[in-house]
Coordinates of C-alpha atoms in Angstrom, one line a residue:
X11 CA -31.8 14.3 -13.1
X12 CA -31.2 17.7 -14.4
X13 CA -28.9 20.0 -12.6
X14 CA -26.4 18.4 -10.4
X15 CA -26.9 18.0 -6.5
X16 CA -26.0 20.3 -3.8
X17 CA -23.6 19.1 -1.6
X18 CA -24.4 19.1 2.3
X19 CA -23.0 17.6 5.1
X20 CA -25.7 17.3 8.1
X21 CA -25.1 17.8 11.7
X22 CA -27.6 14.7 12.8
X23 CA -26.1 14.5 16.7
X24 CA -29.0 14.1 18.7
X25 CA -31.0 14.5 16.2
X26 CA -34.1 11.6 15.2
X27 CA -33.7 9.9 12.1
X28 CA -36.2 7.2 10.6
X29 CA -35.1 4.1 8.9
X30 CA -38.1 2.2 7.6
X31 CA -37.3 -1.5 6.9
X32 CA -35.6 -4.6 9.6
X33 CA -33.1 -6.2 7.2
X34 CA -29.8 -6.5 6.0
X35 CA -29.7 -3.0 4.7
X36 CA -32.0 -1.1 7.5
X37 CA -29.2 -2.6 9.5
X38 CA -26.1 -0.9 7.1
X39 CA -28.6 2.4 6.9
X40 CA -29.0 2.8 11.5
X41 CA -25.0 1.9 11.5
X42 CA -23.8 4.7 9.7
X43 CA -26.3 7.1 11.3
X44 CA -25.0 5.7 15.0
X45 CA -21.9 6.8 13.8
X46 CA -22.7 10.3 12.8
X47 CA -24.6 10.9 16.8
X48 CA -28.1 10.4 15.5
X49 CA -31.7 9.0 17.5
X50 CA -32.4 6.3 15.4
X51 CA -35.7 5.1 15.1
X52 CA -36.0 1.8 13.1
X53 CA -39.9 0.8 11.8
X54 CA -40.6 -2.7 11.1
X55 CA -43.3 -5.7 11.6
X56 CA -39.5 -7.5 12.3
X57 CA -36.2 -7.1 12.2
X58 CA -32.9 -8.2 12.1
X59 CA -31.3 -10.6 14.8
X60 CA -28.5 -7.1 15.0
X61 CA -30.8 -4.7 14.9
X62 CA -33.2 -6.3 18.1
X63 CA -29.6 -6.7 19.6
X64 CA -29.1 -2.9 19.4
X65 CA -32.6 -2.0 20.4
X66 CA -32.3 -4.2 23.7
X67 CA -29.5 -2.3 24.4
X68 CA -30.7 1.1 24.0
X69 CA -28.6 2.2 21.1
X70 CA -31.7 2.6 18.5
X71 CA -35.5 2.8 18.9
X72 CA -37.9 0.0 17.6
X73 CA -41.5 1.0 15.9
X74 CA -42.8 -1.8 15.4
X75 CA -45.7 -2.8 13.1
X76 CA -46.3 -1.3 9.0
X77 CA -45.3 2.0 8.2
X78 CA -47.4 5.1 9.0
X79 CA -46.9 8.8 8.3
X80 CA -47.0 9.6 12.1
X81 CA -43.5 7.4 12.3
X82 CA -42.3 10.8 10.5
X83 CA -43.4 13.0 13.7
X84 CA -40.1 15.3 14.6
X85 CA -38.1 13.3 12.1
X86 CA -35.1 15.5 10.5
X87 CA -34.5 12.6 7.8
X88 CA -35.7 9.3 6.6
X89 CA -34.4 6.2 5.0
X90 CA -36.7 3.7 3.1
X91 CA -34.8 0.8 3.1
X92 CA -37.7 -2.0 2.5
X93 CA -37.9 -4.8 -0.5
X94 CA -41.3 -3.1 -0.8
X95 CA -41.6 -0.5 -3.9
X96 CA -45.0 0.2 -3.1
X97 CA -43.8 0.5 1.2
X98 CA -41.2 3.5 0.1
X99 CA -42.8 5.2 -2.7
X100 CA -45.4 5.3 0.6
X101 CA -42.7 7.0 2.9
X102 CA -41.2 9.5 0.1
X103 CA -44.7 10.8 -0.5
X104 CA -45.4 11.1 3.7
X105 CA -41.8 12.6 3.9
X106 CA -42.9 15.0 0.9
X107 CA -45.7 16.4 2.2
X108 CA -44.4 17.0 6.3
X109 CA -41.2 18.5 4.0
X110 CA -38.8 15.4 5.9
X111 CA -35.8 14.6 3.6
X112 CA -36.3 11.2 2.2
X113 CA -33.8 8.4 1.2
X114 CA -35.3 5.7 -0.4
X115 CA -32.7 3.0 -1.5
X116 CA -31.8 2.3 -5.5
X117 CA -34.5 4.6 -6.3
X118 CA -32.4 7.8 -7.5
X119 CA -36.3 9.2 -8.9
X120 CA -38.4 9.2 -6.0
X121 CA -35.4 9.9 -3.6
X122 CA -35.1 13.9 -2.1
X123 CA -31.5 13.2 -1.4
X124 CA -28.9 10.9 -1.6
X125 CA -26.1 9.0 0.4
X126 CA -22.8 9.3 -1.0
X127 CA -20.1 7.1 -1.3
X128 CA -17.6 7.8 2.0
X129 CA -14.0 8.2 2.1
X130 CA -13.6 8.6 5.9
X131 CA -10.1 9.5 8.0
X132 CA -11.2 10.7 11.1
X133 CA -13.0 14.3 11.1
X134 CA -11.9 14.2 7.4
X135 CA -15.0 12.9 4.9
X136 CA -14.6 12.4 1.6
X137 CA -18.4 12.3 -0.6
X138 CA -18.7 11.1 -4.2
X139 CA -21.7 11.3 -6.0
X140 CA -23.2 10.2 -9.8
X141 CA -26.6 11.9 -8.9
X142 CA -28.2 8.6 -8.4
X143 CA -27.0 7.8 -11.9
X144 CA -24.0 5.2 -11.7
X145 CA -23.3 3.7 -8.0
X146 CA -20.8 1.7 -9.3
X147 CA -18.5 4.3 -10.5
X148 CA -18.7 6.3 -7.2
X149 CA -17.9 3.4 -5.7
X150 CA -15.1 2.4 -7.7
X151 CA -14.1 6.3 -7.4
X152 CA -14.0 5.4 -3.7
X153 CA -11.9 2.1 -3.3
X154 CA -9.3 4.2 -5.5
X155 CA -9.7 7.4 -3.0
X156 CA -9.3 4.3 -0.3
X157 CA -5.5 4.1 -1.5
X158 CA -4.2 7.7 -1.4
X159 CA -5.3 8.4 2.0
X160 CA -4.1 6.7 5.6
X161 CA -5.4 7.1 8.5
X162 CA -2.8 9.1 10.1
X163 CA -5.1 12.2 7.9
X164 CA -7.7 12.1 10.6
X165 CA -4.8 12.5 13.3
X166 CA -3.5 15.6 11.0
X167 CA -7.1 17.2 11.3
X168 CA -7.8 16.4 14.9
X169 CA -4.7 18.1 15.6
X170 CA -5.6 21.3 13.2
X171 CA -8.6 21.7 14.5
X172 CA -7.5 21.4 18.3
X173 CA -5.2 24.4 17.1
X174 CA -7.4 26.4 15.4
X175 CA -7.7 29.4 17.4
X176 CA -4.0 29.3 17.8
X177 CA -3.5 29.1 14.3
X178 CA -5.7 32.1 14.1
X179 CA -3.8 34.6 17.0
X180 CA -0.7 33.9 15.2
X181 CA -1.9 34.7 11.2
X182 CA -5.1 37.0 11.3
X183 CA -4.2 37.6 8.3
X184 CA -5.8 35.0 5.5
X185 CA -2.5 34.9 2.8
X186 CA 0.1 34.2 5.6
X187 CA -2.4 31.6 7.2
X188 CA -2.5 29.9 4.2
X189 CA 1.5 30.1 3.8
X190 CA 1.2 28.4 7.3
X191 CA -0.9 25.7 6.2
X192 CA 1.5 25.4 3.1
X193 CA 4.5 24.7 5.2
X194 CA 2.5 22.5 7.8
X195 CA 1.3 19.9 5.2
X196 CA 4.4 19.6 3.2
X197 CA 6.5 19.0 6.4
X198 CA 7.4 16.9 8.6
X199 CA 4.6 17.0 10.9
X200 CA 1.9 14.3 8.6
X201 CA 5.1 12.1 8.6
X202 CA 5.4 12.0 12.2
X203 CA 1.6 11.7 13.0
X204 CA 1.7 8.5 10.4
X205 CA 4.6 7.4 12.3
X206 CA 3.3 7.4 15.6
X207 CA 5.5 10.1 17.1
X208 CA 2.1 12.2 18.2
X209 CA 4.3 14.2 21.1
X210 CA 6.8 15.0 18.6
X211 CA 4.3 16.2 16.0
X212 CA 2.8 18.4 18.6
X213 CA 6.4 20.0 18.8
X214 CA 6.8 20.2 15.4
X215 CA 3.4 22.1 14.8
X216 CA 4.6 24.8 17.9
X217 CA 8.2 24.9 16.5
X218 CA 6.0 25.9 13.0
X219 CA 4.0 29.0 14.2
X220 CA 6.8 30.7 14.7
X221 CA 9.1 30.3 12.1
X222 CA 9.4 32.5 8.9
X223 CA 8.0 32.0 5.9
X224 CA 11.9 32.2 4.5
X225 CA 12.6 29.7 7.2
X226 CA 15.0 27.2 5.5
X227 CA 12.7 23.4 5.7
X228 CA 14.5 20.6 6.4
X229 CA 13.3 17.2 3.6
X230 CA 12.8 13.7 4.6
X231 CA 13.4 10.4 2.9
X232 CA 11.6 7.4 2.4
X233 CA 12.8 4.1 1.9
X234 CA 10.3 2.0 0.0
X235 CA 10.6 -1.4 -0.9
X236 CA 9.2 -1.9 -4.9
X237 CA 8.3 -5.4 -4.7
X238 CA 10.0 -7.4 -7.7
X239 CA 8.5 -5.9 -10.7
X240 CA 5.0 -6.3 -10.6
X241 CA 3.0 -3.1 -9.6
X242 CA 0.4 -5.0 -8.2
X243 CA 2.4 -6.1 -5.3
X244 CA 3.6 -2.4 -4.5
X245 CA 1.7 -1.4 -1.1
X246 CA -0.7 1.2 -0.7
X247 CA 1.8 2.9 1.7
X248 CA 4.2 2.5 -1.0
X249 CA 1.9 3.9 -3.4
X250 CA 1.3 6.7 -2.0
X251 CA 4.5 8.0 -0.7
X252 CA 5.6 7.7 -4.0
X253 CA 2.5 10.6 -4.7
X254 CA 4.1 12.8 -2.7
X255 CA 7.5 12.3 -3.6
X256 CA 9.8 15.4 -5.2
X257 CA 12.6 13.3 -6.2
X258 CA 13.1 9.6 -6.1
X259 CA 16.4 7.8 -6.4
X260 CA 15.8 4.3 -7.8
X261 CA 17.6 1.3 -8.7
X262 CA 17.6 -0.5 -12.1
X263 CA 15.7 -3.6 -10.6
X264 CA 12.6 -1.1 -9.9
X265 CA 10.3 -1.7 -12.9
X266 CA 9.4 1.0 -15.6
X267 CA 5.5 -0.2 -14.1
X268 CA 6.4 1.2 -10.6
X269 CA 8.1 4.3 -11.6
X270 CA 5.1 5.5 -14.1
X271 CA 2.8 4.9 -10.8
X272 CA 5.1 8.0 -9.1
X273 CA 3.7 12.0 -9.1
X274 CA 4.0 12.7 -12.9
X275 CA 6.6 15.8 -12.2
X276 CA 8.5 14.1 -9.5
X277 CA 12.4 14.1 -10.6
X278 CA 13.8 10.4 -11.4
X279 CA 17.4 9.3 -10.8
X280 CA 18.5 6.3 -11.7
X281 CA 21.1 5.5 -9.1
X282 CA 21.3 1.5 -10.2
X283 CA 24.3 -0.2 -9.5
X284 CA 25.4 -2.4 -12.8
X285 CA 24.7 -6.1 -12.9
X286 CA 26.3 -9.0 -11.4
X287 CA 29.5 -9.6 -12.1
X288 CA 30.6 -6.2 -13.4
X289 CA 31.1 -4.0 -10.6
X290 CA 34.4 -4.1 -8.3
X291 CA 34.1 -3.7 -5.1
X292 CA 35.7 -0.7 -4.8
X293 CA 33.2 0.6 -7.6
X294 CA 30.8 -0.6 -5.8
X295 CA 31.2 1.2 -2.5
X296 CA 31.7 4.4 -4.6
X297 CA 28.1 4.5 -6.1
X298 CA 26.8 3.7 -2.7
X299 CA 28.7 6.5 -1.3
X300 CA 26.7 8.8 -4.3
X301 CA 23.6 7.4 -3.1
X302 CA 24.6 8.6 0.3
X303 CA 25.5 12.3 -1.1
X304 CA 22.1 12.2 -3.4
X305 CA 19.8 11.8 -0.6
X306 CA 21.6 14.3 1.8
X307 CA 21.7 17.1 -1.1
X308 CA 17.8 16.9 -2.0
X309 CA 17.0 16.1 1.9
X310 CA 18.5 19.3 3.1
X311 CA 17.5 21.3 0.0
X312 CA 13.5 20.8 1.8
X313 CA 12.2 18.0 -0.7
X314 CA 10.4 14.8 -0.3
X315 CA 13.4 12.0 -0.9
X316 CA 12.2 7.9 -2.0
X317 CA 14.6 6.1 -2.0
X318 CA 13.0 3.3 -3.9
X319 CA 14.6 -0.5 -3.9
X320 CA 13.8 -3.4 -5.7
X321 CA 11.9 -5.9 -3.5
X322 CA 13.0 -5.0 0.2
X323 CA 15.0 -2.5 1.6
X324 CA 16.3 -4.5 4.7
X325 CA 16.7 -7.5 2.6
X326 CA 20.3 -7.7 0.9
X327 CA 19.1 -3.6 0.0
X328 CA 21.8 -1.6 2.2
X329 CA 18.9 0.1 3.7
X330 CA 20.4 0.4 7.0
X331 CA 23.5 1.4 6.0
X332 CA 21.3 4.2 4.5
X333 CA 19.5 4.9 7.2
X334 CA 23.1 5.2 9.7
X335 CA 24.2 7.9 7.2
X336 CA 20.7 9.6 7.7
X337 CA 20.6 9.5 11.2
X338 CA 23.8 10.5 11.6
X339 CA 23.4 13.6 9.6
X340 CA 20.3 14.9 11.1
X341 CA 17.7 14.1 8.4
X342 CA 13.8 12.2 9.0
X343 CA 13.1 8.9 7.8
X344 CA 10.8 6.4 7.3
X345 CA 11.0 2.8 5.9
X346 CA 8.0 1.2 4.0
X347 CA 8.8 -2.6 3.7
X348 CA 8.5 -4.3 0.1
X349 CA 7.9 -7.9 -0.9
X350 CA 11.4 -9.6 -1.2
X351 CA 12.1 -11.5 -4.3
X352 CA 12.1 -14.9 -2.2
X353 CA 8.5 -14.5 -1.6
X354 CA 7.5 -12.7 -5.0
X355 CA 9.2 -15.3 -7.0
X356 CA 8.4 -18.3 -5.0
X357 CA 4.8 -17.2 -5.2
X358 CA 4.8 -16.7 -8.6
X359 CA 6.8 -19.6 -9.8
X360 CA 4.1 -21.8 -7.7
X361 CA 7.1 -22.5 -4.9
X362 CA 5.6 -22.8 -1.3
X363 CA 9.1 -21.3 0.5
X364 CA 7.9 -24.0 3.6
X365 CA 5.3 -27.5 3.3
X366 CA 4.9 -29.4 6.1
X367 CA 6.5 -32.2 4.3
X368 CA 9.5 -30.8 2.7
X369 CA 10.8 -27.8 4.3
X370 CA 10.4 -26.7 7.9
X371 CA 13.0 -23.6 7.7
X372 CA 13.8 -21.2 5.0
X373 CA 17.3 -19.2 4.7
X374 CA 18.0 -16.3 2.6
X375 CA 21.7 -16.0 1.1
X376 CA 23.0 -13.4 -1.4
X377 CA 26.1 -14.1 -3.2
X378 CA 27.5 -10.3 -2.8
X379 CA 28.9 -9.8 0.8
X380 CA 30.2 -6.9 2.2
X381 CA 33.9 -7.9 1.7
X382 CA 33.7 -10.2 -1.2
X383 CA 34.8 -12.7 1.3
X384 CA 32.8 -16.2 1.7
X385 CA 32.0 -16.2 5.0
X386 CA 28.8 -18.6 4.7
X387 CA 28.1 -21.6 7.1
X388 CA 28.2 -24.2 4.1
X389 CA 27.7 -26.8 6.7
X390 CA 24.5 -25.5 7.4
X391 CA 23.2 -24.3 4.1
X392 CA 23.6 -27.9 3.3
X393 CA 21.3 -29.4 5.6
X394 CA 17.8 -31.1 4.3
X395 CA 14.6 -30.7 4.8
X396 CA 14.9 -26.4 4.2
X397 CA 14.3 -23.9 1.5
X398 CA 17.6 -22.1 0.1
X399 CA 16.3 -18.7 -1.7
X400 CA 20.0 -17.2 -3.3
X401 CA 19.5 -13.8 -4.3
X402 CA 21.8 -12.2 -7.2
X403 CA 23.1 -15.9 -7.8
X404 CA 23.5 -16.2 -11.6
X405 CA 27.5 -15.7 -11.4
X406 CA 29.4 -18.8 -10.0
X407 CA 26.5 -21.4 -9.9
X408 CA 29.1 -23.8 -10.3
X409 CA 30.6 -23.3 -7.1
X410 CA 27.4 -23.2 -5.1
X411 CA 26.5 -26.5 -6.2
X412 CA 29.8 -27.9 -5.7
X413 CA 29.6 -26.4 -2.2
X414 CA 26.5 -27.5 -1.2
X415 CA 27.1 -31.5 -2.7
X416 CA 30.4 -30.8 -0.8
X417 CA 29.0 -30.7 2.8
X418 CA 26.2 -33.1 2.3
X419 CA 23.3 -31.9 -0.2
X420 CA 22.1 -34.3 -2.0
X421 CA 23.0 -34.4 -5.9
X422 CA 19.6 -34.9 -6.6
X423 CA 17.8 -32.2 -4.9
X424 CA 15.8 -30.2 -6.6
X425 CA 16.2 -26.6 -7.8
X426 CA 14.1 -23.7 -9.5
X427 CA 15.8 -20.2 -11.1
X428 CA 13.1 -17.4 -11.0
X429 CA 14.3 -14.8 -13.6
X430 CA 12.5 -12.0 -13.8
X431 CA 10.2 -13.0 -11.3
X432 CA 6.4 -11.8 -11.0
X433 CA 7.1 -10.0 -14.5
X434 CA 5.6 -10.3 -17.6
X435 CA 8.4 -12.4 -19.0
X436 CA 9.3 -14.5 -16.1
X437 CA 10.7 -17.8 -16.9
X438 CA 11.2 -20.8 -15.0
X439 CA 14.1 -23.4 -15.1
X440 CA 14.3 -26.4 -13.1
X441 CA 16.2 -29.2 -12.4
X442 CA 18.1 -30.9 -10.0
X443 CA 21.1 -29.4 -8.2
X444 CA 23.6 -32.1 -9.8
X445 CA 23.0 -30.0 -13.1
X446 CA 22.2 -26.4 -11.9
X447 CA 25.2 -24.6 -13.7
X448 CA 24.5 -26.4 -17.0
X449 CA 20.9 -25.9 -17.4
X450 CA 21.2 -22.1 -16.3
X451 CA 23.6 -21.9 -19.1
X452 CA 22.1 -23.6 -21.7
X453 CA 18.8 -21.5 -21.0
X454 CA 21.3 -18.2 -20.6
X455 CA 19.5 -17.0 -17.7
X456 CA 20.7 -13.5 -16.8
X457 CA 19.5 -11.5 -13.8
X458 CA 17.3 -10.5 -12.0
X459 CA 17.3 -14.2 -10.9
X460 CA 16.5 -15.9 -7.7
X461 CA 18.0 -19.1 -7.3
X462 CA 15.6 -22.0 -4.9
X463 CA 17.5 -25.0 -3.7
X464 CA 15.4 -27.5 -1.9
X465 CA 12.2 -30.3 -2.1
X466 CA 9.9 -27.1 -2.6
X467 CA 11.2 -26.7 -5.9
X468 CA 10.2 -29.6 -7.3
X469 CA 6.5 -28.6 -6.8
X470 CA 6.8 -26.1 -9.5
X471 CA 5.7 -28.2 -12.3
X472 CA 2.8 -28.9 -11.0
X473 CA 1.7 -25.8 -8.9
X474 CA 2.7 -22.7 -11.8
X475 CA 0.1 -20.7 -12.1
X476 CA 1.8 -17.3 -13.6
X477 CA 3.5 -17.3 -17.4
X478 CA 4.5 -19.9 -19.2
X479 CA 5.3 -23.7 -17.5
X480 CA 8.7 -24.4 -16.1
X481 CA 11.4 -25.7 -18.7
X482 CA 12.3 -28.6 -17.0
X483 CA 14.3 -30.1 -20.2
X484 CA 17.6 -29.0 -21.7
X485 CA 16.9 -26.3 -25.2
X486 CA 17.6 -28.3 -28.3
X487 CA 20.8 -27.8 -30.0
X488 CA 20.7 -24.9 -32.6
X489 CA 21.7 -26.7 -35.8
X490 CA 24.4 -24.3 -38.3
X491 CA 24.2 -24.5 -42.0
X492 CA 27.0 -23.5 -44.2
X493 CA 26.0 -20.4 -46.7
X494 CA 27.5 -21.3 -49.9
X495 CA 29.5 -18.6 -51.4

């Protein structure tokens, strides 16, 4: 083919559209035209057990028998869809000559036009074509269109288009309607349609006819859960409100993977708090009090905030004390969940967080509390048959084991530290918790770690899957050699 293919998309509501063929894809074919309002008319010796399900119930038409040129009689559009070459070269030709718009399936040659690939949100409809050429890739170019898009777009249209002469009394003029549209799309309004808040949306969209152009917009901020470090395991709603984002405030456990996946001129701030160990609190509550400021400042300046978090942001991620302060101060927000390192790490370390014959609960702990204080329930962190996961545990292993052995763990049980869990250079050290505090030593395992105390554990050696195997024994002693002078 040529020259490239022109674009059209047809109006086919009560219109009568002919799909020759009964099987599997006759059946995809009718679906898609019952979707767009067409009068299907489906022409087979037999067909489908779905197809003869939709013609007993009056959705589609059945002609039955082999195909004739007469089955083309006040047809708009057909679709060959037979196993038969010799069958749909037969209903191009017929469509040919009555000038009828023929599809024939796989056959980009003897087709006269062609069914795109479909991104579709509502009203909205996204085609991709290769001319016939390379289905794949327009398919592949969809599944990755699938990602950018939710479904709260169709809402955003229906709601457009419901306004549309409204939209038009207000700005007859085409440069301020599309300083309208400007504002509209960049503000709050797709949040609050992808949020539910449909009533609220509908305010916001009458609050926006009348304001100024100069009128002073009001940001939002997103808190978005980053997973543990793989990008893979980022969600598509994570992905794609870091797309839109102007500025994102991250913290040092989000991996350089996820931040390349953000909008290439988005501004990035790391706002990571340092590691374990080295951070009063007093230090600490100051850098969370300039994450507070940071957010505020680019909120109110009218930009798209992420506040983006290592695994979770409602798991040990002061996301709600983040979202009080936003609340408080007037500013929208949204929170996309993330995968938490207990179920990253287990996962990827081969660690079932809960079996049927070794752990019926699961508990999360971290090791930083608000005060510093221990107020943990030793008693029942203790108790058998349960999974401990022990975030940001590296620092003062010693004491949790003694703890736990304390109030009535066994010596023996087993244990697994995840570092740098679903990463490229994840290890693995096991052992039991009699020895936790040496072995972590000995294989100077820094953070991020995840700490799992329990009978799961144990199954790591045989269930790993990701990176190398566990290191279940103790490193070998690095010998010294004097260097004669």
């Amino acid at each position: 083919m040529t020259s490239p293919l022109f674009p059209v998309f047809a109006d086919l509501r009560g219109r009568i559209v002919l799909v020759v063929g009964g099987g599997t894809v006759a059946l995809r074919k009718a679906g898609a035209l019952l979707d767009a309002g067409a009068r299907v008319r489906v022409g087979a010796p037999e067909l489908a057990p779905a197809l003869a399900a939709w013609v007993a119930e009056g959705r589609i038409e059945h002609l039955p028998g082999h195909f004739v040129a007469q089955w083309l009689d006040e047809a708009w559009l057909a679709i060959a869809a037979t196993d038969d070459a010799a069958v749909n070269r037969s209903v191009a030709e017929a469509g040919e000559a009555r000038r009828v718009w023929v599809n024939v399936v796989d056959d980009v040659e003897t087709s006269s036009f062609h069914v795109p690939a479909r991104v579709v949100r509502g009203p909205v409809q996204i085609a991709i074509s290769s001319g016939g050429g390379v289905p794949m890739l327009s398919r592949h170019l969809r599944e990755t269109l699938e990602t950018q898009f939710d479904e709260s777009l169709g809402a955003l249209a229906q709601l457009l288009s419901r306004e549309r002469e409204r939209i038009r009394q207000h700005f007859p003029e085409l440069a301020a309607r599309r300083r309208f549209f400007d504002r509209v799309l960049s503000g709050p309004i797709p949040s609050l349609l992808r949020q539910g808040r449909n009533d609220e949306a509908q305010r916001a969209f009458g609050a926006a006819l009348v304001e100024s152009d100069d009128a002073a917009q009001v940001g939002s901020v997103a808190l978005v859960g980053a997973g543990p470090g793989d990008p893979g395991l980022l969600t598509l709603r994570g992905l794609r409100v870091l797309n839109e984002a102007d500025v994102i405030l991250h913290d040092r456990l989000v991996s350089p993977q996820v931040l390349q996946l953000a909008r290439r001129d988005a501004e990035l701030i790391d706002v990571g708090k340092p590691l374990a160990g080295t951070l009063s609190p007093a230090n600490h509550h100051s850098t969370q009090e300039r994450i507070h400021d940071l957010m505020l400042e680019h909120a109110r300046a009218g930009k798209r905030v992420v506040r983006l978090k290592g695994g979770d942001p409602f798991v040990f991620g002061r996301g709600g004390e983040e979202l009080e302060v936003l609340r408080d101060h007037g500013i929208a927000f949204e929170v996309v969940p993330g995968i938490t390192a207990a179920l990253a790490c287990g996962a990827y370390a081969g660690i079932p967080l809960t079996h049927r014959e070794h752990a019926q609960s699961l508990r999360l702990v971290t090791a930083h509390l608000k005060d510093a204080n221990d107020g943990l329930d030793w008693r029942a962190l203790a108790q058998e048959k349960q999974t401990l996961a022990v975030y940001m545990g590296v620092s003062g292993l010693d004491v949790l084991r003694d703890k736990l052995i304390e109030h009535g763990r066994a010596a023996s049980t087993p244990f697994a530290l995840i570092e740098n869990g679903s990463r490229p250079e994840q290890r693995v050290v096991t052992g039991t918790l009699a020895e936790l505090a040496e072995r972590a030593q000995a294989h100077r395992v820094q953070s991020p770690a995840l700490l799992i105390v329990g009978e799961v554990a144990a199954l790591a050696a045989r269930l790993h899957w990701f990176g190398e195997a566990p290191l279940t024994q103790l490193p070998a002693p690095v010998e010294t050699y004097a260097v004669a002078a």
